[in-house]
Amino acid sequence: MYRWISLDNWTYSRTFKTPFDVRKWQKVNLVFEGVDTVAQILINNITVGRTDNMFNRYSFDITSVIKEVNFVEVRFLSAISYAAEQSRFHKAYSIPPACPPPVQKGECHANFIRKEQCSFSWDWGPSFPTQGIWKDVRIEAYNHYHLIYFTLTPFFVKSAQQWSLEIESVFDVVNCKPVSGLVTVSIPKLQTQQTYSVKLQPGEGSIVLLVNINKSATVETWWPNGHGKQTGYNMTTIFIMEAGYKIEKFSKAYFRTVELVQEPISGSPGLSFYFRINGRPIFIKGSNWIPADSFQDRVTYDTLWLLLKSAADANMNALRVWGGGVYEQDEFYEICDELGIMIWQDFMFACALYPTDQNYLESVRAEVTHQIRRLKSHPSIILWSGNNENEAAIASNWFSIPYADRDVYIRDYVMLYVKNIREIVLAEDKSRPFIASSPTNGLESVKEGWLSQNPYDTHYGDTHFYDYSNDCWDWTLYPKTRFASEYGFQSWPSFGTLEKVSSAEDWSYTSNFSLHRQHHENGNDEMIQQIERHFKLPQSTDPIKKFKDMIYLTQVMQAQCIKTETEFYRFSQSEIIKGEGHTMGALYWQLNDIWQAPSWASLEYGGKWKLLHYFAQNFFAPLLPVAYEDGGVLYIYGVSDLHTDRQLTLRVTVHTWSSLEPVCTLVKDNVTMKAQSAVPIYKEPISDLLRRCRNCTRKSCVVTFSLAGEGGLHSPTNHHFLSSLKDAVGLEKTQLSASISQQDSIYIFDLQTTAIAPFVSLDVGSIKGRFNENGFLMTKKRKLVVFYPWEPTTVEELEKSLSLTSLMDVV
């Protein structure tokens, strides 16, 4: 119904008074931090400039046209018609894909416009190709000189065993002669102060200062979440130039190093692929970030804080800012700096081939230069990556390009990502690694001319892996890769989230609404097929209960699938089996949602945690026991991100489904858990285990296990199912009840059950907040669960909104 908006051309205009005497200033600029996307800018009916790139910063000289009272206009062209026109102009050869698949209900030729690619639709989001001024716009007036960019880059000089900071300042000098003066840099906490004499040449140029940190000061480094503090130091830089006025810059200096290690591994063909932060190998745990809204102006600091804090609270230490969205706003990276969330930063190219004509490349070069200068001072950013899946698109021939035509597209690929983007990255930022694509084979791709034959090769680089047709509980399906940067399963968001954008006739799994919001081909059926492998489908005659039960089961299925896959990646970190392994990263697809719809996300639109996000808190825990079966034998691995070896106790408990009393408990003391590794700590044939535990059968029993050590150190309690739950014997319908009390600013839910309850879910509807755990296997009569509200609420409101569900409530 709203499609017409994106097909029209829109003009934004206003009259404004200049709040200063224009005659007193040598230069006046109109600066746009972001224009979305194709526009002509006029002041007093004179065109002062044009824009064609959403990701660029535009500064137009309006010195000669500005008056006391002015009329400013931004005349936009429809992004859809512009993209179509650019595609028509490109006559020599086509650049696929022309259009998204019909199920996405999207627009065509997104690859011909430098705009958020998913705004033309994606397999998890709507098509809302916006037109407007999406970032700040201002007027700047100055004499003599003006500071445009100011960046800090830390380096650790090994030979001198000393930290240094490289400070780069980009100026616009309006004087016709050079401007000289003094720059003083001080970092009081590090007893560091240095003064430099500098000379700025006319025009736009940069000066680079190297600050050596006082050797007698102790520098605290910036660490990822779970590995240490995120210390930053207040720094003041003062420019005092002969032309008079001074510029004072307050910033935060962070110290950390990053290396992407790609080296031979003994016993395995290929190369490693892992990150070393401050010299320490770090297992990357996290997810993929997509734009938080179709309308970027709705994304406030609070929106970002809630989503990013939820990532950190789930024990994540990294997110990949995916290449089909936007380079995020400054506040996003500031929050990541503060929370210790490492960022794998894609450049904004995704799932497509792209043109390389001169105008296009010039626009991209300006975009990349601007974004690196804007972002490179953030310690959270650890990698620049050229694009999402475009190496794979050519290698696997997604677009059915005849073999004879391949060379043209390969040449374009190298031209864009290597000869342009990579060149700029190397010139602008020497402190971070760069890869050309994801997935890629890293150095092996480079060796093969930047396009490897199989970017999904488990022996090199990173992989993306999706499999919806096989059983997700079967760990043998998953690639024993060096780094899993994308993998996932869909689920539906909770009823409370959907209710806000739907009406009663929509509340069924097969309604037009449910089909319309599913943008992934066959997605709703795939979820049912995956659920059916292990659970009984809902049969309720009450249509709303049936819909809610389906939603619940999709979330249970998604959580259990991604748990299985992530645990596989974590326990593969220290071993090589048949030449594969040393997995050092797990970023599932995806963290957040752009609207209320079925998707791969673990956080719903609005920030509510799906069951997957609660599971992530456990499967990404710093200390975790993980079980899997191989050849009829149960193996338990201990996985640790801790920096020191620990002596721990493993407790393995077996319950029958029909009783809250365990049938047997095995305690193994003096389990040595090696620092930052995954080691086998227990094995037992399933037949022995069943015999040992009073004639359990696979269908009648369930295994739970946990690790504990000194000083209150303990892992989450993990579970291993011995059969599908649809085949479980002895599971009874339970009476779940909860009494709620308030304690300071949090709420305590005292939960009681009459029988073992799998996947116990607490839902308080639209009351914003999260529980300390959810979706758990309840094997004790009582459990205390904490609710952290994100807005004021009351015991009464919570009681009214609470619904308790466990697997046996689905009928």
Short mmCIF file of C-alpha atoms in Angstrom, two decimals, residues 619-778:
data_model
loop_
_atom_site.label_atom_id
_atom_site.label_comp_id
_atom_site.label_asym_id
_atom_site.label_seq_id
_atom_site.Cartn_x
_atom_site.Cartn_y
_atom_site.Cartn_z
CA PHE A 619 26.19 -21.87 24.80
CA PHE A 620 28.53 -18.85 24.79
CA ALA A 621 29.27 -19.12 28.55
CA PRO A 622 32.98 -18.72 29.43
CA LEU A 623 32.97 -22.20 30.95
CA LEU A 624 30.77 -24.89 29.40
CA PRO A 625 30.51 -28.69 29.29
CA VAL A 626 29.29 -29.92 25.87
CA ALA A 627 28.05 -33.41 24.99
CA TYR A 628 27.75 -35.24 21.72
CA GLU A 629 27.39 -38.86 20.65
CA ASP A 630 29.63 -40.70 18.24
CA GLY A 631 29.35 -44.40 17.48
CA GLY A 632 27.10 -45.06 20.47
CA VAL A 633 29.49 -43.35 22.88
CA LEU A 634 28.65 -40.22 24.88
CA TYR A 635 31.51 -37.70 24.93
CA ILE A 636 31.62 -34.64 27.16
CA TYR A 637 34.07 -31.85 26.39
CA GLY A 638 34.99 -29.01 28.70
CA VAL A 639 35.17 -25.68 26.86
CA SER A 640 36.92 -22.76 28.53
CA ASP A 641 37.60 -19.13 27.60
CA LEU A 642 39.28 -18.57 30.98
CA HIS A 643 42.90 -17.40 30.95
CA THR A 644 44.19 -19.96 33.48
CA ASP A 645 43.98 -23.73 33.89
CA ARG A 646 41.41 -24.83 36.47
CA GLN A 647 40.73 -27.96 38.52
CA LEU A 648 37.00 -28.64 38.28
CA THR A 649 34.36 -31.16 39.26
CA LEU A 650 32.10 -32.62 36.58
CA ARG A 651 28.64 -33.73 37.68
CA VAL A 652 26.62 -35.96 35.31
CA THR A 653 23.02 -36.61 36.32
CA VAL A 654 20.44 -38.89 34.71
CA HIS A 655 16.69 -38.42 35.22
CA THR A 656 13.81 -40.49 34.02
CA TRP A 657 11.27 -38.23 32.33
CA SER A 658 8.69 -39.37 34.86
CA SER A 659 10.40 -38.25 38.07
CA LEU A 660 11.97 -35.16 39.60
CA GLU A 661 14.28 -37.48 41.60
CA PRO A 662 17.48 -38.32 39.66
CA VAL A 663 18.08 -42.01 39.00
CA CYS A 664 21.84 -41.64 39.17
CA THR A 665 24.54 -39.03 39.59
CA LEU A 666 28.18 -39.41 38.70
CA VAL A 667 30.74 -37.00 40.17
CA LYS A 668 34.19 -36.77 38.62
CA ASP A 669 36.72 -34.69 40.58
CA ASN A 670 40.03 -33.19 39.52
CA VAL A 671 39.01 -32.55 35.95
CA THR A 672 41.78 -30.39 34.49
CA MET A 673 40.28 -27.67 32.34
CA LYS A 674 42.98 -26.15 30.17
CA ALA A 675 42.86 -22.38 29.64
CA GLN A 676 41.23 -21.20 26.41
CA SER A 677 40.66 -24.62 24.93
CA ALA A 678 38.21 -27.48 24.48
CA VAL A 679 39.22 -30.85 25.91
CA PRO A 680 37.45 -34.23 26.24
CA ILE A 681 36.73 -34.76 29.94
CA TYR A 682 34.36 -37.74 29.96
CA LYS A 683 33.29 -40.65 27.77
CA GLU A 684 30.94 -43.59 28.30
CA PRO A 685 29.08 -45.91 25.94
CA ILE A 686 25.36 -45.04 26.06
CA SER A 687 24.55 -48.73 26.72
CA ASP A 688 26.74 -48.68 29.88
CA LEU A 689 25.18 -45.43 31.03
CA LEU A 690 21.63 -46.78 30.59
CA ARG A 691 22.52 -49.99 32.43
CA ARG A 692 24.29 -48.10 35.22
CA CYS A 693 21.20 -45.95 35.71
CA ARG A 694 18.62 -48.58 36.69
CA ASN A 695 17.65 -49.80 33.26
CA CYS A 696 17.01 -46.44 31.69
CA THR A 697 16.17 -46.49 28.01
CA ARG A 698 17.00 -43.83 25.45
CA LYS A 699 13.34 -42.81 25.42
CA SER A 700 12.76 -42.76 29.15
CA CYS A 701 15.82 -40.83 30.35
CA VAL A 702 17.68 -37.54 29.92
CA VAL A 703 21.24 -36.53 30.82
CA THR A 704 22.23 -33.21 32.45
CA PHE A 705 25.74 -32.13 33.41
CA SER A 706 27.69 -29.20 34.78
CA LEU A 707 31.15 -28.08 35.88
CA ALA A 708 32.05 -26.39 39.15
CA GLY A 709 35.27 -25.15 40.72
CA GLU A 710 36.62 -23.09 43.59
CA GLY A 711 35.46 -19.59 44.41
CA GLY A 712 31.94 -20.06 43.10
CA LEU A 713 33.11 -20.83 39.56
CA HIS A 714 30.46 -22.84 37.75
CA SER A 715 29.17 -23.52 34.26
CA PRO A 716 25.52 -23.51 33.16
CA THR A 717 23.81 -26.91 33.45
CA ASN A 718 23.71 -28.43 30.00
CA HIS A 719 21.49 -31.22 28.67
CA HIS A 720 21.75 -34.07 26.19
CA PHE A 721 18.63 -35.74 24.82
CA LEU A 722 18.92 -39.49 24.19
CA SER A 723 15.95 -39.51 21.81
CA SER A 724 13.55 -37.14 20.07
CA LEU A 725 11.17 -35.61 22.56
CA LYS A 726 8.18 -36.73 20.51
CA ASP A 727 9.29 -40.29 21.38
CA ALA A 728 10.01 -39.58 25.05
CA VAL A 729 8.38 -42.02 27.47
CA GLY A 730 7.11 -40.85 30.86
CA LEU A 731 6.85 -37.13 30.13
CA GLU A 732 3.77 -35.87 31.97
CA LYS A 733 1.77 -32.71 31.65
CA THR A 734 2.93 -30.56 34.50
CA GLN A 735 1.28 -27.94 36.66
CA LEU A 736 3.56 -24.92 36.40
CA SER A 737 2.97 -22.02 38.75
CA ALA A 738 4.87 -18.88 39.68
CA SER A 739 4.62 -16.39 42.51
CA ILE A 740 6.19 -13.00 41.84
CA SER A 741 7.82 -10.63 44.30
CA GLN A 742 9.75 -7.40 43.96
CA GLN A 743 13.29 -6.95 45.24
CA ASP A 744 14.64 -3.41 44.72
CA SER A 745 14.51 -2.84 40.95
CA ILE A 746 14.16 -6.50 39.95
CA TYR A 747 11.41 -9.12 40.21
CA ILE A 748 11.74 -12.68 41.47
CA PHE A 749 9.59 -15.41 39.91
CA ASP A 750 9.34 -18.39 42.28
CA LEU A 751 8.57 -21.21 39.87
CA GLN A 752 7.11 -24.57 40.87
CA THR A 753 6.50 -27.71 38.84
CA THR A 754 4.88 -31.06 39.58
CA ALA A 755 6.92 -32.96 36.96
CA ILE A 756 10.02 -32.63 34.77
CA ALA A 757 9.32 -29.85 32.30
CA PRO A 758 11.37 -29.37 29.11
CA PHE A 759 11.75 -25.89 27.56
CA VAL A 760 9.98 -23.92 30.27
CA SER A 761 9.20 -20.50 28.82
CA LEU A 762 8.18 -17.43 30.81
CA ASP A 763 6.56 -14.68 28.75
CA VAL A 764 5.28 -11.38 30.13
CA GLY A 765 3.77 -10.13 26.87
CA SER A 766 4.59 -6.58 25.98
CA ILE A 767 6.25 -5.67 29.31
CA LYS A 768 9.78 -4.74 28.33
CA GLY A 769 12.60 -6.59 30.05
CA ARG A 770 14.38 -9.92 30.18
CA PHE A 771 14.75 -12.91 32.48
CA ASN A 772 18.08 -14.20 33.78
CA GLU A 773 17.25 -17.52 32.11
CA ASN A 774 14.44 -19.00 30.05
CA GLY A 775 13.57 -22.01 27.92
CA PHE A 776 15.26 -24.29 30.46
CA LEU A 777 14.81 -27.95 31.34
CA MET A 778 13.24 -27.94 34.80
#
